[in-house]
Coordinates of C-alpha atoms in Angstrom, one line a residue:
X15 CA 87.5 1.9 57.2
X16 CA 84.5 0.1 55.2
X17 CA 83.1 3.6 53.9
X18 CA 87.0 4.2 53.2
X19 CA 87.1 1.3 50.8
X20 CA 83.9 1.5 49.6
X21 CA 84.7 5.5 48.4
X22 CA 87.7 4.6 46.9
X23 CA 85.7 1.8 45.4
X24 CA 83.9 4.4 43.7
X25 CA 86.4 6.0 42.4
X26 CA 88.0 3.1 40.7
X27 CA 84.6 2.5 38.8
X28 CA 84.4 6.1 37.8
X29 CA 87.9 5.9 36.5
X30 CA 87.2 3.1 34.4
X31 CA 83.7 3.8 33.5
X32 CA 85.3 7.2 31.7
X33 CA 88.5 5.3 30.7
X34 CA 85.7 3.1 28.5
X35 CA 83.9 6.7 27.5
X36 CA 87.1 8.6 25.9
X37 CA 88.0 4.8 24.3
X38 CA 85.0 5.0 22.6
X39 CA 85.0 8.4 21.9
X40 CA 88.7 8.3 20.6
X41 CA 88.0 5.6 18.4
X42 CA 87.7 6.6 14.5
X43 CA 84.6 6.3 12.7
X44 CA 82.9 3.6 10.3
X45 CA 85.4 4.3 7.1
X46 CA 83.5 5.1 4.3
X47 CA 83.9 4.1 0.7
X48 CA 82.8 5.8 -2.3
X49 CA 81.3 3.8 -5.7
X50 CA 83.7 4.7 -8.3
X51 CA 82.2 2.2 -10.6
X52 CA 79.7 -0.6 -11.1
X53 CA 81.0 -3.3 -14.1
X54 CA 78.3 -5.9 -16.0
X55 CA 79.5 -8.9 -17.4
X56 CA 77.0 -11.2 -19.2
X57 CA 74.0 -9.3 -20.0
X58 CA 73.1 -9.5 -23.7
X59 CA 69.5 -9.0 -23.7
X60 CA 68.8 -7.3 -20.7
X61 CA 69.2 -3.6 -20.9
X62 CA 72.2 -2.4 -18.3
X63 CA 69.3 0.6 -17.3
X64 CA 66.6 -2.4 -16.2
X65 CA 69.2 -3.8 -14.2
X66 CA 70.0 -0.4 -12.5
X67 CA 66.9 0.0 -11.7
X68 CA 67.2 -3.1 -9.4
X69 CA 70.0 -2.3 -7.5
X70 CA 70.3 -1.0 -4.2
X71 CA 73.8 1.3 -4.9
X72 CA 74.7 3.5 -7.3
X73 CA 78.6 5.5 -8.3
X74 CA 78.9 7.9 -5.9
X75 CA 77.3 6.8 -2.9
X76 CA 79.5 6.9 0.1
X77 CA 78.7 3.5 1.8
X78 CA 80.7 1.8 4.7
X79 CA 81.5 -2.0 4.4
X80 CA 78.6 -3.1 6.3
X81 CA 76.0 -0.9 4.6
X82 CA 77.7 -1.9 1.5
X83 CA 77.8 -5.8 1.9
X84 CA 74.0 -5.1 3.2
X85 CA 73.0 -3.0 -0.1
X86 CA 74.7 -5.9 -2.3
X87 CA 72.4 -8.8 -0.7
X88 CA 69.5 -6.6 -1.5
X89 CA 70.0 -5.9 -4.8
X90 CA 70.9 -9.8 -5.4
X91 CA 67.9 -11.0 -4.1
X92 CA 65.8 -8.2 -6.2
X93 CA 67.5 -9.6 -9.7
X94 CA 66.9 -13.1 -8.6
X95 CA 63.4 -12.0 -8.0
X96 CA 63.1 -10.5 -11.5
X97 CA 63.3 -14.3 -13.0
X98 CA 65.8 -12.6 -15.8
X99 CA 68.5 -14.3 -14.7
X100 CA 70.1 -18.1 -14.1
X101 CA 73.1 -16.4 -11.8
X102 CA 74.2 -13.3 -10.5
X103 CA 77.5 -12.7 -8.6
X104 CA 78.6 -9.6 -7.3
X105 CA 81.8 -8.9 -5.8
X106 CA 83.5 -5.7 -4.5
X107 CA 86.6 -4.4 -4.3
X108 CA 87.9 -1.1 -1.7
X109 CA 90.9 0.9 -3.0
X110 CA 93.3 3.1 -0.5
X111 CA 92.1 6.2 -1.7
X112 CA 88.7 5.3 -0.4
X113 CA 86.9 4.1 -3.3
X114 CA 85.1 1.3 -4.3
X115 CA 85.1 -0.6 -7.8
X116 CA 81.6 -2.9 -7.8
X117 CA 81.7 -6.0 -10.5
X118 CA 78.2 -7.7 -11.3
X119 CA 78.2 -10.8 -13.5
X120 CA 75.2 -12.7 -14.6
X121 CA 73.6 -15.7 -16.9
X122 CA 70.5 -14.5 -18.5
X123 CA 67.9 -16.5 -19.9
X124 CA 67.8 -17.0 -23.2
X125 CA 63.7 -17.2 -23.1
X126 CA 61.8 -16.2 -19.8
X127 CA 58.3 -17.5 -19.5
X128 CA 56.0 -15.9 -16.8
X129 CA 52.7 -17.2 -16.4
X130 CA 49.9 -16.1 -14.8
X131 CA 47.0 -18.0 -13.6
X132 CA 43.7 -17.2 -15.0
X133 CA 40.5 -18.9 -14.8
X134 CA 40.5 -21.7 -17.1
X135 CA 43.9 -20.7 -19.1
X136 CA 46.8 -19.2 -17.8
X137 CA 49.0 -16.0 -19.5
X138 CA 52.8 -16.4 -21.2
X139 CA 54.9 -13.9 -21.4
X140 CA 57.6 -14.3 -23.7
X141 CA 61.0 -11.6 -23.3
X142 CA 62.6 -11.8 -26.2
X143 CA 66.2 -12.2 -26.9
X144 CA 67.2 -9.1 -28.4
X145 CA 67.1 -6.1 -26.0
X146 CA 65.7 -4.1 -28.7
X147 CA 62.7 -6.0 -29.8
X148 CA 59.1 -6.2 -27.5
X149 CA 58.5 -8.9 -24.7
X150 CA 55.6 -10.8 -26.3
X151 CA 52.7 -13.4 -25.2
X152 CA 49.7 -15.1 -25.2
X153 CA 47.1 -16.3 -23.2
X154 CA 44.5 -19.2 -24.5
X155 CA 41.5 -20.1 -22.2
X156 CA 38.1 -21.6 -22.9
X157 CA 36.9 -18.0 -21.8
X158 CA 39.4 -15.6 -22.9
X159 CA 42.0 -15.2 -25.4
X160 CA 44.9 -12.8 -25.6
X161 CA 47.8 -11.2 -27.6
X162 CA 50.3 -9.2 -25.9
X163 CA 53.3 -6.6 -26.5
X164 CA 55.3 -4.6 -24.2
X165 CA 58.2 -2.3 -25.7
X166 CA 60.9 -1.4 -23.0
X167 CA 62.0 2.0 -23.0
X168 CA 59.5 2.8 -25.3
X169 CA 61.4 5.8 -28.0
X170 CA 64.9 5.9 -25.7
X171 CA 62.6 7.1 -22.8
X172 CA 62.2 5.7 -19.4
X173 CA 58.5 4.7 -20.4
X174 CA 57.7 1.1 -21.1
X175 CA 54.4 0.7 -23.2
X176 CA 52.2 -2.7 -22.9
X177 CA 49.6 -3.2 -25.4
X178 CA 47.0 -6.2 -24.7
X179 CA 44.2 -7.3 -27.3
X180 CA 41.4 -9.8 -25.9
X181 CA 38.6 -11.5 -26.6
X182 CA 36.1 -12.9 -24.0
X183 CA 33.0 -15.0 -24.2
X184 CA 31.6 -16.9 -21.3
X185 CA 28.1 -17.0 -19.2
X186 CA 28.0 -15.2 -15.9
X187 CA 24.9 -16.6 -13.5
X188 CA 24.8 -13.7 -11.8
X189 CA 21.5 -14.6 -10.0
X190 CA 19.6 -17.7 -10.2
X191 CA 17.0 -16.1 -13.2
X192 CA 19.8 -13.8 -14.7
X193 CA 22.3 -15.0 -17.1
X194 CA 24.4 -13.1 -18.7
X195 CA 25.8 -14.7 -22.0
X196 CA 28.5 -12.2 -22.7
X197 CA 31.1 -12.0 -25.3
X198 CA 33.2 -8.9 -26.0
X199 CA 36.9 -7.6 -27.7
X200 CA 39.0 -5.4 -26.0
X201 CA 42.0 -3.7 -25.5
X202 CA 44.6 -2.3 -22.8
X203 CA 47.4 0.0 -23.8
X204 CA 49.6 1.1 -20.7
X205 CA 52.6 3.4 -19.7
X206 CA 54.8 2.6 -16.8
X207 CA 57.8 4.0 -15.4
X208 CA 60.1 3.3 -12.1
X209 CA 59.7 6.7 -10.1
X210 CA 62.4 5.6 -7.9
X211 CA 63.7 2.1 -7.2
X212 CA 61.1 0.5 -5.5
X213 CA 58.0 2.6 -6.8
X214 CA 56.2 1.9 -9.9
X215 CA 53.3 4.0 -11.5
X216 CA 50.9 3.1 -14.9
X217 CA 48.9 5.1 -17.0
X218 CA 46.4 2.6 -18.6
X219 CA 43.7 2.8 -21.3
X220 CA 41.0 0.3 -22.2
X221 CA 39.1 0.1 -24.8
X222 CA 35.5 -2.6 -24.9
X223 CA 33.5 -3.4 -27.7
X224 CA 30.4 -5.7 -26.0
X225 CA 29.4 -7.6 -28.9
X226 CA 26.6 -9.4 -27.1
X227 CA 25.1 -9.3 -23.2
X228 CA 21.9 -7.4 -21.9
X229 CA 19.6 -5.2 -24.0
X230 CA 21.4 -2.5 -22.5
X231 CA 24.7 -3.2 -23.6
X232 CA 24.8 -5.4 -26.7
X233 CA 26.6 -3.6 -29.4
X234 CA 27.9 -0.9 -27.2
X235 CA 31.6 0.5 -26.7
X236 CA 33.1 1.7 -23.3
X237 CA 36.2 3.3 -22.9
X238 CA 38.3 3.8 -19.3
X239 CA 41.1 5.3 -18.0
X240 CA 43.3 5.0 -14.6
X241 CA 46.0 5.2 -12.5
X242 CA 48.0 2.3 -10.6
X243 CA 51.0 2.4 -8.6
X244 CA 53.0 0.0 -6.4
X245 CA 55.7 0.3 -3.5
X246 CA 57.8 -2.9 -3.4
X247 CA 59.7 -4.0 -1.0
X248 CA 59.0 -7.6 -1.1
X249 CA 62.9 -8.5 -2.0
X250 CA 63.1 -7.7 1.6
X251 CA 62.5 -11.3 2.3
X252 CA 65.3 -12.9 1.0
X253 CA 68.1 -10.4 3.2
X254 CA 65.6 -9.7 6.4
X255 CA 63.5 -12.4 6.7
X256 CA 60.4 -10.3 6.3
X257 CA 58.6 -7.5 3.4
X258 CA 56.0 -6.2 2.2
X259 CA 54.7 -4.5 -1.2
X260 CA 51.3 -2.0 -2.0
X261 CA 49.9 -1.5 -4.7
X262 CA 46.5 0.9 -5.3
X263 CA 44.8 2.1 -8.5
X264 CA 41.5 4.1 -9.7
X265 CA 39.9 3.8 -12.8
X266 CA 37.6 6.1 -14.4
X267 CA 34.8 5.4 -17.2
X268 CA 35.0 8.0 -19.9
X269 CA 31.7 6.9 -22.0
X270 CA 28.4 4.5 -21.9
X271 CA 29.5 3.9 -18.4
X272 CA 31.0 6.7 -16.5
X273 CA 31.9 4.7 -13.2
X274 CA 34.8 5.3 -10.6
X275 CA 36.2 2.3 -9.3
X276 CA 39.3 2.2 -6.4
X277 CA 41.3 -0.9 -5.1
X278 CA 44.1 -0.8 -2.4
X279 CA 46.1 -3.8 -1.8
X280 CA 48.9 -5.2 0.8
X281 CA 50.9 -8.3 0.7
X282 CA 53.2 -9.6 3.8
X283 CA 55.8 -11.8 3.5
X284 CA 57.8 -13.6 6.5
X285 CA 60.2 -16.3 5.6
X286 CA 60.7 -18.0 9.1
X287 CA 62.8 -20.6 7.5
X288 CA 64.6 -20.9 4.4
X289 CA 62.8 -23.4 3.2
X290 CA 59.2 -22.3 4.7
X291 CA 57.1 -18.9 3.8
X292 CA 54.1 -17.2 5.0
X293 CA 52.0 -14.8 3.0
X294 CA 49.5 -12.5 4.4
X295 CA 46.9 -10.4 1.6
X296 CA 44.7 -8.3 2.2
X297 CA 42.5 -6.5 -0.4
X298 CA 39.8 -3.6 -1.2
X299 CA 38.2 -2.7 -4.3
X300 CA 35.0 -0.7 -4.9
X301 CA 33.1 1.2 -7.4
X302 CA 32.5 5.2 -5.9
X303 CA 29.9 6.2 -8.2
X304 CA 28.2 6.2 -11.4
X305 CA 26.2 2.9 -12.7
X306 CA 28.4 -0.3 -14.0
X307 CA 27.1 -3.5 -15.5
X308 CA 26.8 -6.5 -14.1
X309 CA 29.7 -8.0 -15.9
X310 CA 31.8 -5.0 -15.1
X311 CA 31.5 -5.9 -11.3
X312 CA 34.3 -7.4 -8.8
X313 CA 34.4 -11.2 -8.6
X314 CA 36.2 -12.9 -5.9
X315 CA 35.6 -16.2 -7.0
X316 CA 37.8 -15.8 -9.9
X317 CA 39.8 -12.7 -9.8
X318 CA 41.3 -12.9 -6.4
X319 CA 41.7 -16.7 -6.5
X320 CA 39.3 -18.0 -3.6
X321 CA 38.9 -21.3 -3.6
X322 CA 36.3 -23.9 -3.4
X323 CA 32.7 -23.6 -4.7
X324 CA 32.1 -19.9 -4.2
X325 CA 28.1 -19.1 -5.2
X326 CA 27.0 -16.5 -2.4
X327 CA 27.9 -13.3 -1.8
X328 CA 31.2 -13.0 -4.2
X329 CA 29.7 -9.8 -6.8
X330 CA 29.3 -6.6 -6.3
X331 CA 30.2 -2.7 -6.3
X332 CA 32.7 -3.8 -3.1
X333 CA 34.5 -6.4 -2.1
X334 CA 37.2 -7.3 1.0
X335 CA 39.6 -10.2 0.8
X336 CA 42.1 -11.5 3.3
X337 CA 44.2 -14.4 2.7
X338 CA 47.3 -16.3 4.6
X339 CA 49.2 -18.8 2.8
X340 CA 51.8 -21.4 4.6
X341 CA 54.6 -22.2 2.3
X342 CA 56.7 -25.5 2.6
X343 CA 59.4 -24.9 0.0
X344 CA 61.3 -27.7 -1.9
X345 CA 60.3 -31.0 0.4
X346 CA 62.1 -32.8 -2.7
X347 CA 64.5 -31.2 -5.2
X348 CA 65.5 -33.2 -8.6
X349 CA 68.5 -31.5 -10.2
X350 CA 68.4 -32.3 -13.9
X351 CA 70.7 -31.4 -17.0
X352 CA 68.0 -28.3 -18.4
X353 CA 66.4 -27.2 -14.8
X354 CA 66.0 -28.2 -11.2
X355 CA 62.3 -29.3 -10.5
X356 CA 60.8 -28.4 -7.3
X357 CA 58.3 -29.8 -5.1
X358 CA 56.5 -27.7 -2.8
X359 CA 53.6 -27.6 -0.6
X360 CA 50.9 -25.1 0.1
X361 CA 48.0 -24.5 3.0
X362 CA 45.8 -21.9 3.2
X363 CA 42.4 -20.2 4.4
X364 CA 40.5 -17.5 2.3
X365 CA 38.1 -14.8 4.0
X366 CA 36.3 -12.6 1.6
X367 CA 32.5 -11.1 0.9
X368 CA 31.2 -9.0 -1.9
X369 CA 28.3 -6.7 -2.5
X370 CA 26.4 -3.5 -2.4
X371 CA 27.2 -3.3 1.3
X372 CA 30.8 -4.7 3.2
X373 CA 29.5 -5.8 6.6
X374 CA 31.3 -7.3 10.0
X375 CA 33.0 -10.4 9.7
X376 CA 29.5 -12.9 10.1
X377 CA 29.4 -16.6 8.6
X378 CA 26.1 -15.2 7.2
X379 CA 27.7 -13.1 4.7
X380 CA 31.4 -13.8 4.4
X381 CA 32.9 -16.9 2.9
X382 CA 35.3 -19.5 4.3
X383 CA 37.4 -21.5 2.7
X384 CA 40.3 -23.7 3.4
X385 CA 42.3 -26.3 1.3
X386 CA 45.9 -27.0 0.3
X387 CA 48.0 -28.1 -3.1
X388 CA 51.2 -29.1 -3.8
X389 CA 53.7 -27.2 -5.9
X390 CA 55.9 -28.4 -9.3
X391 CA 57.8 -25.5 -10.1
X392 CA 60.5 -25.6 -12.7
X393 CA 63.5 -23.4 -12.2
X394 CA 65.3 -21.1 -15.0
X395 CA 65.3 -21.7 -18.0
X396 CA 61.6 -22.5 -17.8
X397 CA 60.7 -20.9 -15.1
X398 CA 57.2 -23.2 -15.2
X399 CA 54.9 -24.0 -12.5
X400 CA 52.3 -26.5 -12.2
X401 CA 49.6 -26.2 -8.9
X402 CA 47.2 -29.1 -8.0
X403 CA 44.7 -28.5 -5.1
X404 CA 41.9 -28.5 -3.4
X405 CA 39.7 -25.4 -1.3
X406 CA 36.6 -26.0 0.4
X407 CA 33.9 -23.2 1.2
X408 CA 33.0 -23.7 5.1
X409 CA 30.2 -20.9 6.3
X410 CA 28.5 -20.5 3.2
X411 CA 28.2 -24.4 3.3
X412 CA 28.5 -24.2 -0.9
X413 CA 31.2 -27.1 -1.1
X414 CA 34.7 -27.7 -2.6
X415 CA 36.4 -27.8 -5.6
X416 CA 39.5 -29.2 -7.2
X417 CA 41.3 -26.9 -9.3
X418 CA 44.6 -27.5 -11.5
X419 CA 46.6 -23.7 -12.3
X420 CA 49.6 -23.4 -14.3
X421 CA 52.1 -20.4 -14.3
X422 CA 53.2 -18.2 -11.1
X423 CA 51.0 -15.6 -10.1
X424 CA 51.4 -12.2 -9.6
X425 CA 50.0 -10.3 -6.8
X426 CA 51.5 -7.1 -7.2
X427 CA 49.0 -5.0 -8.8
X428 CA 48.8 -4.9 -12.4
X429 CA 52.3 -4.7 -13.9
X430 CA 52.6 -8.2 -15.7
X431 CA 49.6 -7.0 -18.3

């Protein structure tokens, strides 16, 4: 009687178990919506390409309401990411017949500033009003001095030139009996292009006149030539929590100095918390072959930001650099009538080396350092930043420094220049 019950026990469950089967299996699929058209309302000086170029859809793409909704947050959080804009709304609206009608308005900027931090000055870059004239800036340091120009769509094509013009002048105690007082001009001219909508390449050229150094190079010309390119997907953060962007490049001397340098690059970002981030960077650059000056050399005292009093082991044909960085976003907000100001705080620990050789992680001949700031940033309009802090080199026992920085910076390869 038991093995009765428990048979026909059995049988119930089967009966259910493929009742559940066919109801899935009967069920219709995931309808799916086609982009009929995508509408802008608001943009004046940015190009309606640029924006394209941002977004995750496009007419024609047959998307269902969850991929859709999805591909709409994406392509949100990459505009706000751009800094071109003071809102964006995007709303959707399905038709019976299966399509899809997309409407995007936005409030631009009337000026965007973007600064990047240098050593002792700090970049502006000026887009300009009119869609049709070039983005424009300056940068104005005790040790360098720039004017820049970048023309969008350069000639109707998908090209955008940058053209920068510098001057440098500043003394590099390389070793403790070797000084270099070097001053020089030069100039960048560069050709970028979206290959698809989260890839990036650039063409550059440089041009430097060394107007004083060495004996070997005063009065001497160099010319270079490269590739970069960067895979971004760091808008990721905003929609998943979590992204990531690389970015790689070679250059190659041409004359005086026919070196080959390579750098490779990744950044990790996790956003835990809406109001917290964490940053994770890790870097490689290094001269292949051929002879290079001094000068010419990888710093990572100054060009990959590691703080404190960095004198040991930070020049050379390579380098390595790893840094982490704990965000604590807007701990006080002030809403005023021209922008929001924001009040952040920042922790982090820099590991890095540089020279002839990269060896094993060793407190012999990597440096440590460790520190924190805090944060004013200014929202659109201004878009403005202001960073007070402090790092402190630990193994290389070579101190701490306070350091003051103005502008955002930009750790995505060299697209900003």
């Amino acid at each position: 009687m038991k093995i009765k019950n428990v048979k026909n026990c059995i049988a119930i469950l089967a009966l259910m178990l493929m009742g559940a089967v066919a109801a899935v299996d009967a069920s219709e699929p995931e309808k799916k919506y086609s982009i009929a058209k995508i509408t802008f309302i608001g943009n004046v000086r940015v190009p309606e390409k640029k924006i394209r170029e941002m977004l995750s859809i496009k007419e024609g793409m047959k998307l269902s309401l969850r991929e859709l909704e999805f591909s709409i947050k994406v392509s949100k959080a990459k505009m706000e990411g751009s800094g071109l804009f003071m809102f964006i709304e995007m709303n959707y609206e399905t038709r019976d017949d299966a399509t899809c009608n997309i409407i995007i308005s936005m409030g631009e900027n009337v000026m965007m500033l973007d600064i990047i931090g240098l050593e002792e000055g700090a970049f502006t870059r000026f887009s300009s009003i009119s869609e049709k004239s070039p983005d424009f800036g300056f940068m104005v340091g005790l040790k360098s001095q720039s004017l820049y120009f970048r023309f969008p769509y350069w000639l109707g094509s998908p090209l955008d030139l940058a053209t920068t013009v510098t001057h440098h002048s500043y003394k590099i105690p390389f070793y403790t009996l070797k000084e270099y007082d070097y001053e020089a001009a030069s100039g960048r001219a560069a050709l970028s292009m979206s290959v698809l909508r989260n890839w990036k390449i650039k063409v550059p050229a440089m041009f430097r006149y060394n107007i004083k150094s060495d004996t070997k190079t005063v009065n001497t010309s160099d010319l270079s030539t490269g590739l970069e390119t960067l895979l971004d997907f760091s808008h990721y953060k905003d929609v998943i929590y979590a992204g990531f962007d690389l970015n790689a490049a070679v250059y190659q001397g041409i004359v005086k100095f026919p070196y080959t340098m390579t750098s490779a690059g990744v950044n990790v970002y996790v956003k835990p918390a809406k109001w917290e981030e964490i940053i994770l960077r890790g870097r490689y650059r290094s001269t292949v072959n051929g002879n290079i000056p001094d000068y010419l050399l990888y710093r990572i005292d100054n060009e990959y930001q590691i703080h404190g009093q960095i004198t040991n082991h930070y020049f050379g044909r390579n380098s390595v650099v790893l840094n982490a960085e704990n965000w604590i976003r807007d701990i006080v907000t002030v809403p005023s009538s021209i922008t929001n100001i924001h009040f952040n705080l920042l922790a982090y620990v820099d590991l890095a080396m540089a020279g002839d050789q990269i060896v094993a992680i060793h407190r012999d001949t990597w440096n440590l350092s460790t520190g924190g700031a805090i944060s004013v940033e200014f929202s659109a309009p201004l878009n403005l930043a202001l960073q007070v802090g402090y790092g402190h080199e630990l193994w290389q026992n070579t101190g701490g420094q306070f350091y003051v920085k103005m502008g955002y910076e930009y750790r995505k390869g060299n697209f900003f220049e």
